[in-house]
Coordinates of C-alpha atoms and ligand atoms in Angstrom, one line a residue:
M2 CA 80.3 114.0 116.5
A3 CA 76.9 115.4 117.0
G4 CA 75.7 112.5 114.8
E5 CA 75.9 114.7 111.8
I6 CA 78.1 112.6 109.6
D7 CA 77.1 109.0 108.7
K8 CA 80.0 106.6 108.9
K9 CA 78.7 104.2 106.2
S10 CA 77.3 106.6 103.6
N11 CA 80.0 109.3 104.0
F12 CA 83.0 107.4 105.3
S13 CA 85.7 109.8 104.0
K14 CA 84.2 112.8 105.7
W15 CA 83.4 110.8 108.9
Y16 CA 87.0 109.6 109.0
N17 CA 88.6 113.0 108.6
E18 CA 86.2 114.5 111.1
I19 CA 86.9 111.8 113.7
L20 CA 90.7 112.2 113.3
K21 CA 90.3 115.8 114.1
K22 CA 87.6 115.8 116.8
A23 CA 89.1 112.8 118.7
N24 CA 92.6 114.3 118.4
I25 CA 94.2 111.4 116.6
V26 CA 96.3 113.2 114.0
D27 CA 96.5 116.8 112.7
V28 CA 96.5 117.0 108.9
R29 CA 97.7 120.6 108.6
Y30 CA 101.4 119.9 108.1
P31 CA 102.5 121.8 105.0
V32 CA 103.9 118.7 103.2
K33 CA 101.5 116.4 101.4
G34 CA 101.2 113.0 102.9
L35 CA 102.9 113.9 106.2
Y36 CA 100.8 113.9 109.3
T37 CA 101.3 114.9 113.0
W38 CA 100.2 112.6 115.8
H39 CA 98.4 114.3 118.7
P40 CA 99.2 113.2 122.2
F41 CA 95.9 111.3 122.5
G42 CA 96.3 109.6 119.1
F43 CA 99.9 108.7 119.9
K44 CA 98.9 107.1 123.2
L45 CA 96.4 104.9 121.3
R46 CA 99.1 104.2 118.7
N47 CA 101.6 103.2 121.4
L48 CA 99.1 100.9 123.2
V49 CA 98.5 99.1 119.9
Y50 CA 102.2 99.0 118.9
N51 CA 103.2 97.7 122.4
E52 CA 100.9 94.7 121.7
L53 CA 102.5 94.2 118.2
K54 CA 106.0 94.4 119.7
D55 CA 105.1 92.0 122.5
L56 CA 103.9 89.5 119.9
H57 CA 107.2 89.8 118.1
E58 CA 109.3 89.5 121.2
D59 CA 107.3 86.5 122.4
T60 CA 108.2 84.7 119.2
G61 CA 111.9 85.5 119.4
H62 CA 112.2 88.6 117.2
D63 CA 114.6 91.2 118.6
E64 CA 114.2 94.9 118.1
V65 CA 116.9 96.8 116.1
R66 CA 117.2 100.2 114.6
F67 CA 118.8 100.9 111.3
P68 CA 119.6 104.3 109.7
L69 CA 117.1 106.2 107.6
L70 CA 119.4 106.8 104.7
I71 CA 120.4 104.2 102.1
P72 CA 123.3 104.7 99.7
K73 CA 122.1 104.7 96.1
T74 CA 124.3 101.7 95.1
N75 CA 122.8 99.5 97.8
L76 CA 119.2 100.5 97.0
Q77 CA 119.8 99.6 93.3
K78 CA 121.4 96.2 93.8
E79 CA 118.3 94.2 93.6
S80 CA 116.8 94.9 90.2
E81 CA 113.2 93.8 90.6
H82 CA 113.0 95.6 94.0
V83 CA 114.4 98.9 92.7
A84 CA 112.4 98.8 89.5
S85 CA 109.3 98.8 91.5
F86 CA 110.2 101.4 94.1
E87 CA 112.1 103.7 91.7
E88 CA 109.2 106.1 91.2
E89 CA 108.5 106.2 94.9
V90 CA 111.9 107.1 96.4
F91 CA 112.7 110.5 97.9
W92 CA 116.4 111.4 97.4
I93 CA 118.9 113.5 99.2
D94 CA 121.7 114.7 96.8
R95 CA 122.9 117.8 98.6
A96 CA 124.2 118.7 102.0
G97 CA 124.7 122.4 102.8
K98 CA 126.4 123.8 99.7
N99 CA 127.9 120.5 98.6
E100 CA 126.6 117.9 96.2
L101 CA 127.0 114.5 97.8
D102 CA 129.4 112.0 96.2
E103 CA 126.7 109.5 96.3
P104 CA 122.9 110.3 96.5
L105 CA 121.1 108.9 99.6
A106 CA 117.6 107.5 99.5
L107 CA 115.1 107.9 102.3
R108 CA 114.3 104.2 103.0
P109 CA 111.0 103.2 101.3
T110 CA 111.5 99.9 103.3
S111 CA 114.7 98.5 104.7
E112 CA 115.8 95.4 102.9
T113 CA 118.7 97.1 101.1
A114 CA 119.7 99.0 104.3
M115 CA 119.7 95.8 106.4
Y116 CA 120.9 92.9 104.3
P117 CA 124.5 94.2 103.6
L118 CA 125.0 94.0 107.4
F119 CA 123.2 90.7 107.7
A120 CA 126.1 89.4 105.6
E121 CA 128.4 90.5 108.4
W122 CA 126.2 89.3 111.3
I123 CA 125.3 85.9 110.0
R124 CA 128.2 83.5 109.7
S125 CA 127.2 80.0 110.7
H126 CA 124.1 77.8 110.9
T127 CA 124.2 78.4 114.6
D128 CA 123.3 82.0 113.9
L129 CA 120.0 80.8 112.3
P130 CA 117.1 81.4 112.5
F131 CA 117.9 85.1 112.6
K132 CA 114.8 87.2 113.5
I133 CA 114.7 91.0 114.0
Y134 CA 112.2 93.9 113.7
Q135 CA 112.1 97.6 113.9
V136 CA 109.4 100.3 114.2
V137 CA 110.5 103.3 112.2
N138 CA 109.3 105.8 109.6
T139 CA 109.7 105.1 105.9
F140 CA 109.1 107.3 102.9
R141 CA 107.2 106.6 99.7
Y142 CA 106.3 109.1 97.1
E143 CA 102.8 107.8 96.8
T144 CA 100.9 109.1 93.7
K145 CA 97.5 107.7 94.6
H146 CA 95.3 109.8 96.8
T147 CA 97.1 110.3 100.2
R148 CA 95.1 109.8 103.4
P149 CA 96.1 110.1 107.0
L150 CA 97.3 106.7 108.4
I151 CA 96.0 104.9 105.3
R152 CA 98.3 106.2 102.5
E153 CA 101.1 108.3 103.9
R154 CA 104.2 109.6 102.2
E155 CA 106.0 109.4 105.5
I156 CA 104.8 106.0 106.7
S157 CA 105.0 107.2 110.3
S158 CA 104.7 103.8 112.1
F159 CA 106.2 101.2 109.9
K160 CA 106.8 97.9 111.8
E161 CA 109.1 95.8 109.6
A162 CA 110.4 92.3 110.6
H163 CA 113.1 90.5 108.7
T164 CA 114.2 86.9 109.2
A165 CA 116.8 84.5 107.8
H166 CA 116.7 80.7 107.7
K167 CA 118.6 77.6 106.6
G168 CA 116.3 76.4 104.0
P169 CA 112.8 76.5 102.4
E170 CA 111.1 74.4 105.1
E171 CA 112.2 76.6 107.9
T172 CA 111.2 79.6 105.8
E173 CA 107.7 78.2 105.4
E174 CA 107.5 77.6 109.1
Q175 CA 108.4 81.3 109.7
I176 CA 105.6 82.4 107.3
K177 CA 103.2 80.3 109.4
E178 CA 104.5 82.0 112.5
S179 CA 104.1 85.4 111.0
I180 CA 100.6 84.6 109.9
D181 CA 99.9 83.6 113.6
I182 CA 101.4 86.8 114.9
Y183 CA 99.3 89.0 112.6
S184 CA 96.2 86.9 113.3
N185 CA 96.6 87.3 117.0
F186 CA 97.3 91.0 116.6
F187 CA 94.1 91.7 114.6
N188 CA 92.0 89.3 116.7
S189 CA 93.1 91.3 119.7
L190 CA 92.0 94.5 118.0
G191 CA 88.7 92.9 117.0
I192 CA 89.5 93.6 113.3
P193 CA 88.2 91.0 110.9
Y194 CA 90.5 90.0 108.0
F195 CA 90.9 87.9 104.9
I196 CA 94.2 86.1 104.5
T197 CA 95.1 85.6 100.8
K198 CA 98.1 84.9 98.7
R199 CA 98.5 87.9 96.4
P200 CA 98.4 87.2 92.6
S201 CA 101.8 87.0 91.0
W202 CA 101.3 90.5 89.5
D203 CA 100.8 92.0 92.9
K204 CA 103.5 90.5 95.0
F205 CA 106.2 92.4 96.9
P206 CA 109.0 93.4 94.5
G207 CA 111.8 90.9 94.9
S208 CA 109.8 88.2 96.7
K209 CA 108.7 84.7 95.7
Y210 CA 105.2 85.3 96.9
T211 CA 103.2 87.6 99.3
I212 CA 100.6 86.7 101.9
A213 CA 98.3 89.6 102.7
F214 CA 95.8 90.6 105.4
D215 CA 92.9 92.8 104.2
T216 CA 90.0 94.1 106.1
L217 CA 86.8 95.9 104.9
M218 CA 86.4 99.5 105.7
P219 CA 82.9 101.0 106.3
D220 CA 82.8 102.4 102.7
G221 CA 83.0 98.8 101.5
K222 CA 86.5 99.0 100.2
A223 CA 89.2 96.5 101.2
L224 CA 92.3 97.9 103.0
Q225 CA 95.6 95.9 103.0
I226 CA 96.6 96.0 106.7
G227 CA 99.6 93.7 106.7
T228 CA 101.8 91.7 104.4
I229 CA 104.2 88.8 104.7
H230 CA 106.7 88.0 102.0
N231 CA 108.8 84.9 101.2
L232 CA 112.0 86.3 99.7
G233 CA 113.6 83.0 99.1
T234 CA 117.3 83.5 98.3
N235 CA 116.7 86.4 96.0
F236 CA 118.1 89.1 98.3
S237 CA 120.7 86.8 100.0
K238 CA 122.3 86.2 96.6
T239 CA 122.3 89.9 95.8
F240 CA 123.8 90.9 99.2
E241 CA 126.0 87.8 99.7
V242 CA 124.2 86.7 102.9
Q243 CA 125.7 83.3 103.5
Y244 CA 126.2 80.9 106.3
E245 CA 128.5 77.9 106.9
D246 CA 126.3 74.7 107.2
S247 CA 127.2 71.8 109.4
D248 CA 129.3 70.3 106.7
G249 CA 131.4 73.4 106.4
E250 CA 129.8 74.5 103.1
Q251 CA 128.8 78.1 102.3
Q252 CA 125.0 78.4 101.7
Y253 CA 122.7 81.3 101.0
V254 CA 120.2 82.1 103.7
H255 CA 116.4 82.0 102.9
Q256 CA 114.6 85.1 104.0
T257 CA 111.2 86.6 104.8
C258 CA 110.0 90.0 105.8
F259 CA 106.7 91.2 107.0
G260 CA 105.2 94.6 107.7
I261 CA 102.4 96.5 109.4
S262 CA 101.7 100.2 109.4
A263 CA 99.4 102.8 111.0
R264 CA 96.7 101.3 108.7
S265 CA 96.1 99.1 111.7
I266 CA 95.0 102.2 113.6
A267 CA 92.9 103.4 110.7
A268 CA 91.2 100.0 110.6
L269 CA 90.6 100.1 114.4
I270 CA 89.0 103.5 114.1
G271 CA 87.0 102.6 111.0
V272 CA 85.7 99.2 112.0
H273 CA 84.6 100.0 115.5
G274 CA 83.7 103.7 115.4
D275 CA 80.1 105.0 115.0
N276 CA 78.3 108.3 114.3
T277 CA 79.0 109.4 117.9
G278 CA 82.8 109.0 117.5
L279 CA 85.5 106.5 118.4
A280 CA 84.8 103.2 120.0
L281 CA 87.8 101.3 121.4
P282 CA 88.3 97.8 122.8
P283 CA 89.3 98.2 126.4
K284 CA 92.8 97.0 126.0
Y285 CA 93.7 99.8 123.6
A286 CA 91.7 102.7 125.0
P287 CA 94.0 105.5 126.5
T288 CA 91.2 106.0 129.0
Q289 CA 89.5 102.7 129.8
I290 CA 87.0 104.1 132.2
V291 CA 85.5 107.5 133.0
V292 CA 83.8 108.0 136.3
I293 CA 81.1 110.6 136.3
P294 CA 79.8 112.0 139.6
I295 CA 76.1 112.8 139.2
I296 CA 75.5 115.6 141.7
F297 CA 72.1 117.2 142.3
S298 CA 72.7 119.0 145.6
D299 CA 75.6 120.2 147.8
E300 CA 74.4 117.8 150.4
D301 CA 75.4 114.7 148.3
E302 CA 78.4 116.2 146.7
E303 CA 81.1 115.1 149.2
E304 CA 79.9 111.6 149.6
I305 CA 79.5 111.0 145.9
L306 CA 83.0 112.4 145.1
E307 CA 84.5 110.4 147.9
T308 CA 82.9 107.2 146.5
C309 CA 84.1 108.0 142.9
R310 CA 87.7 108.6 144.1
N311 CA 87.6 105.5 146.0
I312 CA 86.5 103.4 143.0
K313 CA 89.1 105.1 140.9
K314 CA 91.9 104.2 143.3
Q315 CA 90.9 100.6 143.5
L316 CA 90.9 100.3 139.7
E317 CA 94.1 102.3 139.3
N318 CA 95.9 100.0 141.7
K319 CA 95.1 97.2 139.3
G320 CA 96.6 99.1 136.4
I321 CA 93.3 100.1 134.9
R322 CA 93.4 103.5 133.1
V323 CA 90.6 105.5 134.8
E324 CA 89.7 109.1 135.1
I325 CA 87.1 111.1 137.0
D326 CA 85.5 113.9 135.2
E327 CA 85.0 116.5 137.9
S328 CA 84.7 119.4 135.4
E329 CA 81.8 121.9 135.7
D330 CA 80.2 120.5 132.5
R331 CA 76.7 119.0 132.8
P332 CA 76.6 115.2 132.8
G333 CA 75.2 115.0 129.2
R334 CA 78.0 117.0 127.9
K335 CA 80.5 114.8 129.8
F336 CA 79.0 111.7 128.4
Y337 CA 79.3 113.0 124.9
K338 CA 82.9 114.1 125.4
W339 CA 84.1 110.7 126.6
E340 CA 82.0 108.8 124.1
L341 CA 83.7 110.7 121.3
K342 CA 87.1 109.5 122.6
G343 CA 85.9 105.9 122.6
T344 CA 86.1 105.3 126.3
P345 CA 84.7 101.8 126.6
L346 CA 83.0 102.1 129.9
R347 CA 81.4 104.9 131.9
I348 CA 80.7 104.6 135.6
E349 CA 78.0 107.0 136.9
I350 CA 77.5 107.5 140.6
G351 CA 74.6 109.5 141.8
P352 CA 72.5 109.8 145.1
R353 CA 70.2 107.0 144.1
D354 CA 73.2 104.7 143.4
L355 CA 74.7 105.5 146.7
E356 CA 71.5 104.8 148.5
N357 CA 71.4 101.3 146.9
E358 CA 75.1 100.8 147.2
V359 CA 75.5 100.4 143.5
M360 CA 77.2 102.1 140.6
T361 CA 75.7 102.5 137.1
L362 CA 77.8 101.1 134.2
V363 CA 77.3 102.2 130.6
R364 CA 79.0 100.5 127.7
R365 CA 80.3 102.7 124.9
S366 CA 79.9 100.0 122.2
T367 CA 76.2 99.2 122.8
G368 CA 74.9 101.9 125.2
D369 CA 73.8 99.2 127.5
K370 CA 73.2 100.4 131.1
K371 CA 73.2 98.4 134.3
Q372 CA 73.5 98.7 138.0
V373 CA 76.2 96.7 139.9
S374 CA 77.3 96.4 143.4
L375 CA 80.0 98.8 144.7
E376 CA 81.7 95.7 146.2
N377 CA 84.8 94.4 144.4
P378 CA 84.8 96.8 141.4
V379 CA 88.0 95.3 140.0
N380 CA 86.4 91.9 139.4
T381 CA 83.3 93.5 137.9
I382 CA 85.3 95.7 135.5
E383 CA 87.6 92.9 134.3
K384 CA 84.5 90.9 133.5
E385 CA 82.9 93.8 131.7
F386 CA 86.1 94.4 129.7
N387 CA 86.1 90.8 128.5
E388 CA 82.5 91.0 127.4
I389 CA 82.9 94.3 125.7
K390 CA 85.8 93.0 123.7
K391 CA 83.9 89.9 122.6
E392 CA 80.8 92.0 121.8
M393 CA 82.8 94.4 119.6
S394 CA 84.6 91.6 117.8
N395 CA 81.3 89.8 117.2
Q396 CA 79.7 92.9 115.9
A397 CA 82.6 93.6 113.5
N398 CA 82.7 90.0 112.3
K399 CA 78.9 90.0 111.6
E400 CA 79.3 93.1 109.5
F401 CA 82.3 91.7 107.7
N402 CA 80.6 88.4 106.9
K403 CA 77.5 90.1 105.7
N404 CA 79.6 92.0 103.2
T405 CA 81.4 89.0 101.8
N406 CA 79.5 86.9 99.3
K407 CA 80.1 84.1 96.8
V408 CA 79.4 84.9 93.1
N409 CA 79.1 82.6 90.1
S410 CA 79.5 85.0 87.2
P411 CA 81.1 88.4 86.5
E412 CA 77.6 89.9 86.3
E413 CA 76.8 88.7 89.8
G414 CA 80.2 90.1 90.9
V415 CA 79.5 93.5 89.5
K416 CA 76.1 93.6 91.2
A417 CA 77.4 92.4 94.6
L418 CA 80.3 94.8 94.5
S419 CA 78.1 97.8 93.7
N420 CA 77.0 97.6 97.4
G421 CA 80.6 97.5 98.5
G422 CA 82.3 94.6 100.3
A423 CA 84.1 91.6 98.9
V424 CA 83.1 88.6 96.7
T425 CA 84.6 85.2 96.5
A426 CA 84.7 83.3 93.2
D427 CA 86.2 80.3 91.5
W428 CA 89.2 81.0 89.3
C429 CA 91.4 79.2 86.8
G430 CA 94.6 80.8 88.1
T431 CA 95.8 82.4 84.9
K432 CA 97.0 86.0 84.7
T433 CA 95.2 86.9 81.4
C434 CA 91.9 85.7 82.8
G435 CA 92.5 87.4 86.2
K436 CA 93.4 90.8 84.6
K437 CA 90.2 90.6 82.4
L438 CA 88.1 89.8 85.4
E439 CA 89.6 92.7 87.3
E440 CA 88.6 95.0 84.4
K441 CA 85.1 93.6 84.1
L442 CA 84.4 94.0 87.8
S443 CA 86.3 97.3 88.2
A444 CA 87.9 95.7 91.3
D445 CA 91.1 94.0 92.3
I446 CA 91.8 90.3 92.9
L447 CA 93.1 90.4 96.4
G448 CA 94.4 86.9 96.0
T449 CA 93.7 83.3 96.5
I450 CA 92.2 82.1 99.8
L451 CA 94.8 80.0 101.5
D452 CA 94.2 76.2 101.4
S453 CA 91.0 76.8 99.3
E454 CA 89.9 74.7 96.3
A455 CA 87.5 75.8 93.6
E456 CA 84.0 74.3 93.8
G457 CA 83.1 75.0 90.1
P458 CA 84.5 76.4 86.9
C459 CA 86.4 79.7 86.6
I460 CA 83.9 82.6 86.5
G461 CA 86.1 84.5 84.1
C462 CA 86.7 82.0 81.3
G463 CA 84.7 78.9 82.2
E464 CA 87.8 76.7 82.3
T465 CA 88.4 74.3 85.3
G466 CA 88.5 76.3 88.5
E467 CA 91.7 76.0 90.5
K468 CA 91.4 78.3 93.5
K469 CA 88.9 80.4 95.3
I470 CA 89.7 84.1 95.0
L471 CA 88.6 87.2 96.8
I472 CA 87.8 90.3 94.8
A473 CA 87.1 93.8 96.1
K474 CA 87.5 97.5 95.4
T475 CA 90.6 98.6 97.2
Y476 CA 92.2 101.7 98.6
Ligands
A5A518 N1 109.4 95.2 103.6 C1 108.1 94.7 103.5 C2 107.6 94.3 104.9 C3 107.2 95.8 103.0 O1 107.6 96.9 102.8 N2 106.0 95.4 102.7 S1 104.8 96.4 102.1 O2 105.4 97.2 101.1 O3 103.8 95.5 101.7 O4 104.4 97.3 103.3 C4 103.9 96.7 104.5 C5 102.6 97.3 104.9 O5 102.7 98.7 105.0 C6 101.5 97.1 103.8 O6 100.9 95.8 103.9 C7 100.5 98.2 104.1 O7 99.6 97.8 105.1 C8 101.4 99.3 104.7 N3 101.7 100.4 103.8 C9 102.3 100.4 102.6 N4 102.3 101.6 102.1 C10 101.8 102.4 103.0 C11 101.5 103.8 103.0 N5 101.9 104.6 102.0 N6 100.9 104.4 104.1 C12 100.6 103.6 105.1 N7 100.8 102.3 105.1 C13 101.3 101.7 104.1
MG519 MG1 103.1 100.8 96.6
ZN520 ZN1 89.7 81.8 84.0

């Protein structure tokens, strides 16, 4: 992006600029919080979501599609759920000239759309576990600062999964599986994350508890990129979702739900991008390789182009997404254009390369350049892709770990958080102390680190520490 905007010191501006320059989304739709995907952005989105869908399918979740509109009485059945979403719901109460008999809500999430039908679909213990997901748009009238992909009012790419089980043990097993699915997903994107159990005051409305994935964005703020909720029997009692157990008794199912949005794309862009533009792991780049002929004279032209096309064909036959840039632009201009789009690998072929029977490879992530034989390009490229992926993950992890530090007092916390990032601390586990701590640090308790134990006393009140918590400023 001509290197003008610095990602770290001016993240908001960098982010908006990259969404525009790299053709991810257009923000000029005339309704606040609604954004339009460009073709390039949507290709990237689909590559990422195909992985997410595969991970669900591979673990036995089947895709469904429920309607967008929820009757008011259904939405309002679960009291804790509706109380929390009340302020965020868009309503339809008219159609043409007529007022509707019953207002319809645009789904803010689909529990109350789905579970009345779960009561019909689930009859017997042989129907369990029951595992479905859908990728849809949902609507929330967000009052905090809206941002493309990060805080949308039309959550354009909402993946929500919903499961039902016989009892609490099976439900805990499902939570573990969902944590695995999300871990695999973010590992594959090279996005580092914390997994925490949200404090009671920040759990999903209507759930017993919430497990959340958070990453750190370049401005040092934490972004919640996925959540997993144990719903217990709260919703099944409300919507009468029962099954007949092996003794012929009626039992309420135990439920979970878990969601991911386009925040996963925002994180991918934010974590790996740099002042030149996007940087994408090979698996997710709409164009994985660009081949650039370096032509100095008419004499060389034909043979160079021939070689470029030949390489392209060999790679394409293996399903690698590759393009040749045969435009009239000068090479430097081409390099810049494909770097901005995050193309992970550039192949340059010029007269010198031909002479030596090599091609020049340039990695987007590091700028590293090397010559490799023209023989067997598929093998070479597959190896390159693996290394690039590893390198990008390592780089992201390094940054993430550098920005996560243990503190032993609120003062240390304030100081550490002033540079952005997250801090870990020992905590007594009480809400009053937690709330005070959040105020003192002007930051949020993301939650308790799973399976952690405190090493010392609570940094808030000095009482016995129970758990290790993560604290960060958040979006
Ligand atoms: N039914 C469950 C899964 C649910 O709705 N959970 S949730 O409210 O936590 O949302 C799931 C995920 O969607 C969140 O973890 C967050 O990453 C993302 N999300 C929430 N609100 C969003 C918004 N306004 N814009 C973009 N993403 C959002
Ligand atoms: Mg909310
Ligand atoms: Zn305390």
